[in-house]
Short mmCIF file of C-alpha atoms and ligand atoms in Angstrom, two decimals:
data_model
loop_
_atom_site.label_atom_id
_atom_site.label_comp_id
_atom_site.label_asym_id
_atom_site.label_seq_id
_atom_site.Cartn_x
_atom_site.Cartn_y
_atom_site.Cartn_z
CA UNK A 1 -34.41 12.29 -21.79
CA UNK A 2 -32.19 14.71 -19.82
CA UNK A 3 -28.46 14.00 -19.95
CA UNK A 4 -28.24 13.34 -16.18
CA UNK A 5 -30.83 10.57 -16.41
CA UNK A 6 -28.99 9.00 -19.31
CA UNK A 7 -25.69 9.01 -17.50
CA UNK A 8 -27.34 7.57 -14.39
CA UNK A 9 -28.89 4.74 -16.43
CA UNK A 10 -25.60 4.08 -18.15
CA UNK A 11 -23.82 3.93 -14.81
CA UNK A 12 -26.41 1.45 -13.41
CA UNK A 13 -25.98 -0.73 -16.48
CA UNK A 14 -22.19 -0.65 -16.16
CA UNK A 15 -22.47 -1.50 -12.47
CA UNK A 16 -24.70 -4.48 -13.21
CA UNK A 17 -22.17 -5.68 -15.77
CA UNK A 18 -19.31 -5.11 -13.35
CA UNK A 19 -20.94 -7.26 -10.71
CA UNK A 20 -21.33 -10.09 -13.14
CA UNK A 21 -17.84 -9.73 -14.63
CA UNK A 22 -14.76 -11.61 -13.44
CA UNK A 23 -13.37 -10.62 -10.04
CA UNK A 24 -10.28 -8.41 -10.09
CA UNK A 25 -8.33 -11.23 -8.51
CA UNK A 26 -9.08 -13.65 -11.35
CA UNK A 27 -8.05 -11.05 -13.92
CA UNK A 28 -4.86 -10.23 -12.03
CA UNK A 29 -3.91 -13.88 -11.66
CA UNK A 30 -4.28 -14.44 -15.39
CA UNK A 31 -1.54 -11.90 -15.95
CA UNK A 32 0.62 -12.93 -13.01
CA UNK A 33 -0.11 -9.69 -11.19
CA UNK A 34 -1.12 -8.84 -7.64
CA UNK A 35 -4.10 -6.78 -6.66
CA UNK A 36 -4.23 -5.95 -2.99
CA UNK A 37 -6.08 -4.18 -0.21
CA UNK A 38 -5.20 -2.89 3.25
CA UNK A 39 -7.12 -4.75 5.95
CA UNK A 40 -8.29 -4.20 9.51
CA UNK A 41 -8.40 -7.82 10.74
CA UNK A 42 -11.09 -7.23 13.40
CA UNK A 43 -13.53 -6.55 10.53
CA UNK A 44 -12.93 -10.06 9.21
CA UNK A 45 -14.73 -11.30 12.31
CA UNK A 46 -17.36 -8.58 12.46
CA UNK A 47 -18.51 -8.30 8.83
CA UNK A 48 -18.92 -11.44 6.73
CA UNK A 49 -19.38 -9.33 3.59
CA UNK A 50 -16.02 -7.63 4.22
CA UNK A 51 -14.24 -10.98 4.40
CA UNK A 52 -16.13 -12.41 1.44
CA UNK A 53 -15.36 -9.56 -0.96
CA UNK A 54 -11.77 -9.33 0.19
CA UNK A 55 -11.12 -13.00 -0.57
CA UNK A 56 -13.02 -12.86 -3.85
CA UNK A 57 -11.44 -9.72 -5.30
CA UNK A 58 -7.87 -9.58 -3.99
CA UNK A 59 -4.83 -11.85 -3.94
CA UNK A 60 -2.69 -9.68 -1.65
CA UNK A 61 -3.35 -8.13 1.75
CA UNK A 62 -1.48 -5.60 3.85
CA UNK A 63 -2.16 -4.77 7.48
CA UNK A 64 -3.62 -1.28 7.59
CA UNK A 65 -2.44 -0.81 11.20
CA UNK A 66 -1.85 -4.03 13.10
CA UNK A 67 1.77 -4.58 12.05
CA UNK A 68 2.93 -1.10 13.00
CA UNK A 69 5.17 -0.68 16.07
CA UNK A 70 2.43 1.05 18.06
CA UNK A 71 0.15 -1.95 17.60
CA UNK A 72 2.74 -4.71 18.02
CA UNK A 73 5.06 -3.53 20.77
CA UNK A 74 3.00 -1.28 23.05
CA UNK A 75 5.42 -1.77 25.95
CA UNK A 76 9.09 -2.41 25.38
CA UNK A 77 9.70 -6.09 24.77
CA UNK A 78 6.00 -7.02 25.00
CA UNK A 79 4.41 -8.01 21.75
CA UNK A 80 0.79 -8.45 20.81
CA UNK A 81 0.44 -10.51 17.67
CA UNK A 82 -3.23 -11.54 17.94
CA UNK A 83 -4.61 -9.37 15.14
CA UNK A 84 -1.57 -9.74 12.90
CA UNK A 85 -1.86 -13.51 13.27
CA UNK A 86 -5.54 -13.32 12.38
CA UNK A 87 -4.66 -11.57 9.14
CA UNK A 88 -1.91 -14.09 8.37
CA UNK A 89 -4.32 -16.99 8.88
CA UNK A 90 -6.96 -15.39 6.68
CA UNK A 91 -4.40 -14.79 3.92
CA UNK A 92 -3.11 -18.33 4.11
CA UNK A 93 -6.60 -19.84 4.03
CA UNK A 94 -7.47 -17.76 0.99
CA UNK A 95 -4.14 -18.15 -0.82
CA UNK A 96 -3.28 -14.46 -0.65
CA UNK A 97 0.18 -12.92 -0.52
CA UNK A 98 0.96 -10.65 2.43
CA UNK A 99 2.76 -7.34 2.54
CA UNK A 100 4.22 -6.49 5.95
CA UNK A 101 3.84 -2.85 6.95
CA UNK A 102 6.03 -1.40 8.41
CA UNK A 103 9.39 -1.68 10.24
CA UNK A 104 10.75 1.87 10.28
CA UNK A 105 8.30 4.79 10.25
CA UNK A 106 8.23 8.06 12.17
CA UNK A 107 4.51 7.69 13.02
CA UNK A 108 2.32 5.33 15.06
CA UNK A 109 5.24 4.47 17.30
CA UNK A 110 4.64 3.46 20.91
CA UNK A 111 5.27 6.19 23.47
CA UNK A 112 8.27 4.46 24.97
CA UNK A 113 10.12 4.91 21.65
CA UNK A 114 10.33 8.64 22.38
CA UNK A 115 12.62 8.05 25.36
CA UNK A 116 16.27 9.01 25.07
CA UNK A 117 18.43 6.19 23.78
CA UNK A 118 22.08 5.89 22.86
CA UNK A 119 22.92 4.68 19.32
CA UNK A 120 23.76 1.24 20.73
CA UNK A 121 20.43 1.03 22.56
CA UNK A 122 18.52 2.09 19.46
CA UNK A 123 20.35 -0.50 17.43
CA UNK A 124 19.38 -3.17 19.96
CA UNK A 125 15.75 -2.01 19.91
CA UNK A 126 15.63 -2.08 16.11
CA UNK A 127 17.35 -5.45 15.95
CA UNK A 128 15.05 -7.04 18.49
CA UNK A 129 11.90 -5.71 16.85
CA UNK A 130 12.90 -6.80 13.36
CA UNK A 131 14.13 -10.21 14.47
CA UNK A 132 10.96 -10.81 16.47
CA UNK A 133 8.41 -9.55 13.95
CA UNK A 134 10.02 -10.51 10.64
CA UNK A 135 11.28 -13.75 12.18
CA UNK A 136 7.81 -14.73 13.39
CA UNK A 137 6.41 -14.57 9.85
CA UNK A 138 9.53 -15.79 8.07
CA UNK A 139 8.63 -17.43 4.75
CA UNK A 140 5.02 -16.23 4.98
CA UNK A 141 5.36 -12.54 4.14
CA UNK A 142 6.23 -11.92 0.52
CA UNK A 143 7.05 -8.20 0.83
CA UNK A 144 8.06 -5.99 3.71
CA UNK A 145 7.79 -2.22 3.77
CA UNK A 146 11.04 -1.97 5.66
CA UNK A 147 11.21 1.82 5.59
CA UNK A 148 8.15 4.03 5.22
CA UNK A 149 8.19 7.75 4.44
CA UNK A 150 11.76 8.52 5.53
CA UNK A 151 11.91 11.45 3.11
CA UNK A 152 9.91 14.56 4.02
CA UNK A 153 7.99 16.89 1.71
CA UNK A 154 11.05 19.18 1.79
CA UNK A 155 13.02 16.29 0.20
CA UNK A 156 15.22 15.90 3.30
CA UNK A 157 15.29 12.95 5.69
CA UNK A 158 12.59 13.42 8.33
CA UNK A 159 13.25 13.68 12.02
CA UNK A 160 12.51 10.34 13.68
CA UNK A 161 13.43 8.60 16.94
CA UNK A 162 15.43 6.12 14.83
CA UNK A 163 17.90 8.79 13.68
CA UNK A 164 19.99 8.54 16.84
CA UNK A 165 21.38 5.54 14.99
CA UNK A 166 23.13 7.24 12.03
CA UNK A 167 22.75 4.38 9.53
CA UNK A 168 19.31 3.27 10.69
CA UNK A 169 17.97 2.99 7.14
CA UNK A 170 20.67 0.68 5.94
CA UNK A 171 20.62 -1.32 9.21
CA UNK A 172 16.89 -1.91 8.95
CA UNK A 173 17.22 -3.46 5.49
CA UNK A 174 20.15 -5.64 6.52
CA UNK A 175 18.36 -6.86 9.65
CA UNK A 176 15.20 -7.61 7.69
CA UNK A 177 17.16 -9.63 5.12
CA UNK A 178 18.78 -11.64 7.90
CA UNK A 179 15.44 -12.31 9.56
CA UNK A 180 13.74 -13.48 6.36
CA UNK A 181 15.98 -13.97 3.32
CA UNK A 182 12.99 -14.74 1.07
CA UNK A 183 10.94 -11.61 1.66
CA UNK A 184 11.32 -8.79 -0.87
CA UNK A 185 12.30 -5.61 0.92
CA UNK A 186 10.73 -2.27 0.00
CA UNK A 187 11.08 1.44 0.56
CA UNK A 188 7.57 3.01 0.54
CA UNK A 189 6.47 6.64 0.29
CA UNK A 190 3.76 9.08 -0.81
CA UNK A 191 3.96 12.12 -3.05
CA UNK A 192 6.71 10.57 -5.16
CA UNK A 193 4.58 9.11 -7.95
CA UNK A 194 5.72 11.68 -10.46
CA UNK A 195 8.94 13.49 -11.26
CA UNK A 196 9.82 16.23 -8.76
CA UNK A 197 12.10 17.13 -5.86
CA UNK A 198 10.69 14.51 -3.47
CA UNK A 199 10.93 11.65 -5.93
CA UNK A 200 14.42 12.89 -6.94
CA UNK A 201 15.47 12.66 -3.28
CA UNK A 202 14.03 9.15 -2.95
CA UNK A 203 15.67 8.12 -6.20
CA UNK A 204 19.06 9.36 -4.96
CA UNK A 205 18.56 7.64 -1.60
CA UNK A 206 17.65 4.28 -3.14
CA UNK A 207 20.38 4.50 -5.77
CA UNK A 208 22.89 5.07 -2.96
CA UNK A 209 21.55 2.11 -0.99
CA UNK A 210 21.81 -0.14 -4.05
CA UNK A 211 25.37 1.05 -4.75
CA UNK A 212 26.36 0.22 -1.19
CA UNK A 213 24.96 -3.30 -1.55
CA UNK A 214 22.07 -2.75 0.87
CA UNK A 215 19.44 -5.46 0.36
CA UNK A 216 16.67 -3.39 -1.21
CA UNK A 217 14.35 -5.09 -3.69
CA UNK A 218 11.61 -2.65 -4.47
CA UNK A 219 9.97 0.71 -4.16
CA UNK A 220 6.35 1.37 -3.23
CA UNK A 221 4.42 4.41 -4.44
CA UNK A 222 1.46 4.98 -2.15
CA UNK A 223 -0.75 7.11 -4.46
CA UNK A 224 -3.01 8.74 -1.85
CA UNK A 225 -4.45 11.29 -4.27
CA UNK A 226 -7.54 13.28 -5.21
CA UNK A 227 -9.57 13.88 -8.39
CA UNK A 228 -7.03 16.40 -9.67
CA UNK A 229 -4.30 13.76 -9.95
CA UNK A 230 -3.11 12.95 -13.43
CA UNK A 231 -0.26 10.46 -13.98
CA UNK A 232 0.42 12.17 -17.31
CA UNK A 233 0.82 15.60 -15.77
CA UNK A 234 3.33 14.39 -13.19
CA UNK A 235 5.08 12.07 -15.68
CA UNK A 236 4.53 9.00 -13.58
CA UNK A 237 5.52 6.48 -16.28
CA UNK A 238 8.90 8.18 -16.71
CA UNK A 239 9.41 8.27 -12.97
CA UNK A 240 8.63 4.56 -12.59
CA UNK A 241 11.00 3.79 -15.44
CA UNK A 242 13.99 5.41 -13.72
CA UNK A 243 13.35 3.38 -10.54
CA UNK A 244 12.93 0.25 -12.69
CA UNK A 245 16.35 0.94 -14.19
CA UNK A 246 17.83 0.70 -10.69
CA UNK A 247 16.70 -2.93 -10.83
CA UNK A 248 13.87 -2.38 -8.36
CA UNK A 249 10.46 -4.04 -8.35
CA UNK A 250 7.70 -1.44 -8.31
CA UNK A 251 4.41 -1.60 -6.41
CA UNK A 252 1.50 0.76 -6.09
CA UNK A 253 0.95 0.32 -2.38
CA UNK A 254 -1.82 2.45 -0.85
CA UNK A 255 -3.96 3.91 -3.58
CA UNK A 256 -7.11 5.86 -2.77
CA UNK A 257 -8.72 8.81 -4.54
CA UNK A 258 -10.73 11.41 -2.63
CA UNK A 259 -14.09 12.05 -4.27
CA UNK A 260 -14.45 15.62 -3.04
CA UNK A 261 -14.38 18.52 -5.49
CA UNK A 262 -16.59 20.35 -7.96
CA UNK A 263 -19.10 18.69 -10.31
CA UNK A 264 -22.10 16.41 -9.90
CA UNK A 265 -21.75 13.18 -8.01
CA UNK A 266 -21.93 11.17 -11.25
CA UNK A 267 -19.17 13.29 -12.78
CA UNK A 268 -16.95 12.93 -9.74
CA UNK A 269 -17.44 9.15 -9.63
CA UNK A 270 -16.47 9.03 -13.29
CA UNK A 271 -13.40 11.19 -12.69
CA UNK A 272 -12.42 8.99 -9.74
CA UNK A 273 -12.71 5.93 -12.00
CA UNK A 274 -10.50 7.63 -14.56
CA UNK A 275 -7.75 8.32 -12.01
CA UNK A 276 -7.77 4.67 -10.91
CA UNK A 277 -7.78 3.51 -14.54
CA UNK A 278 -4.87 5.73 -15.52
CA UNK A 279 -2.69 4.70 -12.59
CA UNK A 280 -3.44 1.02 -13.24
CA UNK A 281 -2.49 1.50 -16.90
CA UNK A 282 0.79 3.15 -16.00
CA UNK A 283 1.58 0.26 -13.66
CA UNK A 284 0.62 -2.41 -16.19
CA UNK A 285 2.66 -0.60 -18.82
CA UNK A 286 5.82 -0.91 -16.69
CA UNK A 287 7.18 -4.48 -16.76
CA UNK A 288 8.62 -4.16 -13.25
CA UNK A 289 5.33 -2.95 -11.72
CA UNK A 290 3.96 -6.15 -10.24
CA UNK A 291 1.34 -5.16 -7.67
CA UNK A 292 -1.41 -2.62 -7.22
CA UNK A 293 -2.77 -2.22 -3.70
CA UNK A 294 -5.60 -0.05 -2.41
CA UNK A 295 -5.69 1.43 1.08
CA UNK A 296 -8.87 -0.49 2.00
CA UNK A 297 -11.53 -1.40 -0.54
CA UNK A 298 -14.87 -0.18 0.80
CA UNK A 299 -15.84 3.40 1.67
CA UNK A 300 -17.37 1.92 4.84
CA UNK A 301 -13.86 1.50 6.24
CA UNK A 302 -11.21 3.96 5.17
CA UNK A 303 -8.93 6.40 6.98
CA UNK A 304 -10.73 9.02 4.91
CA UNK A 305 -14.24 7.50 4.70
CA UNK A 306 -15.89 10.91 4.43
CA UNK A 307 -14.33 11.43 1.02
CA UNK A 308 -15.36 8.00 -0.32
CA UNK A 309 -11.96 7.22 -1.82
CA UNK A 310 -12.29 3.49 -2.61
CA UNK A 311 -13.75 1.21 -5.27
CA UNK A 312 -16.70 -0.30 -3.34
CA UNK A 313 -19.24 2.00 -1.73
CA UNK A 314 -20.21 1.82 1.94
CA UNK A 315 -22.79 -0.90 1.09
CA UNK A 316 -20.16 -3.01 -0.67
CA UNK A 317 -21.49 -2.20 -4.13
CA UNK A 318 -18.84 -1.74 -6.83
CA UNK A 319 -18.36 1.86 -7.95
CA UNK A 320 -17.33 3.06 -11.44
CA UNK A 321 -13.73 2.88 -10.18
CA UNK A 322 -14.17 -0.88 -9.72
CA UNK A 323 -15.29 -1.22 -13.31
CA UNK A 324 -12.35 0.90 -14.47
CA UNK A 325 -9.86 -1.45 -12.79
CA UNK A 326 -11.69 -4.47 -14.14
CA UNK A 327 -11.47 -3.09 -17.68
CA UNK A 328 -7.83 -2.09 -17.32
CA UNK A 329 -6.91 -5.58 -16.10
CA UNK A 330 -8.82 -7.15 -18.99
CA UNK A 331 -6.90 -5.25 -21.66
CA UNK A 332 -4.07 -7.25 -23.19
C1 GLA B 401 0.57 6.34 5.33
C2 GLA B 401 0.98 5.02 5.93
C3 GLA B 401 -0.16 4.09 6.10
C4 GLA B 401 -1.38 4.79 6.63
C5 GLA B 401 -1.70 5.99 5.78
C6 GLA B 401 -2.92 6.72 6.26
O1 GLA B 401 0.36 6.29 4.01
O2 GLA B 401 1.96 4.37 5.18
O3 GLA B 401 0.20 3.10 7.00
O4 GLA B 401 -1.21 5.14 7.96
O5 GLA B 401 -0.60 6.86 5.88
O6 GLA B 401 -3.61 6.13 7.25
#
């Protein structure tokens, strides 16, 4: 039998086993761990299969878009919480933790935020938004991405409308703590999974915040990567360890792995599974890494659907990457 046929049969067999194996959520709960997915709440109403798999496989959700400024506060002082509330209700009904995303980010801001504001006005805007949003869900959101992607690829702080307020980073964390003292407060970014200039800059930033007594509890590594990503090559475990030594909780927050690249489809699916497996192992190997979240879960709904980056295919069938996570979570 040709090799391709063999590998196809093997993959079908593994998939059948995966479907009958324990859900990721059950495996995660056994080890006191959180496995999460980013969610578009409107799909909960439109696609029963979406809601069913989400509740079965995950014990943490994060709003893919509906808790961003641009979605919540389209006009100044006018909030629209309908979809965020829908997600909160779903999470509560299904006993899932919620990650709030996000309070300070340079993207997906409403247009009015690009007006010209004095530092005092910007402080009032930030204060009102955080008090309103974090306050509304006080006690119900376990983790907030307070600051997202403040450090650019050049390792310097990015330009953002918030910067008119010189200590906006620090302020945001303090305001979030005041609004919900129980929520764990995170800094979240991409391209900082391994050692390198960007993660050095984030490390220095977070170390400084901790030293100044800013209420920062954790760091999120997004892990939007492709098939070429190797945690070993970028020394991810070492990187996580230095953040852990700052006393921070560590989460993988937005993982997806683009399938595009050379090789047969079967080979690429296998490679994709390997990247997921390796990142999960690095996280599980770090005692302070407590959550692993995907940016979606089905290729039917992803910000990069065309490159099939997730663990269920567009028909909600588990892919080899699903099996890889299931196996990694089953290992002692
Ligand atoms: C970043 C943000 C997410 C999301 C993704 C891509 O990673 O943190 O909210 O917008 O980009 O969509």
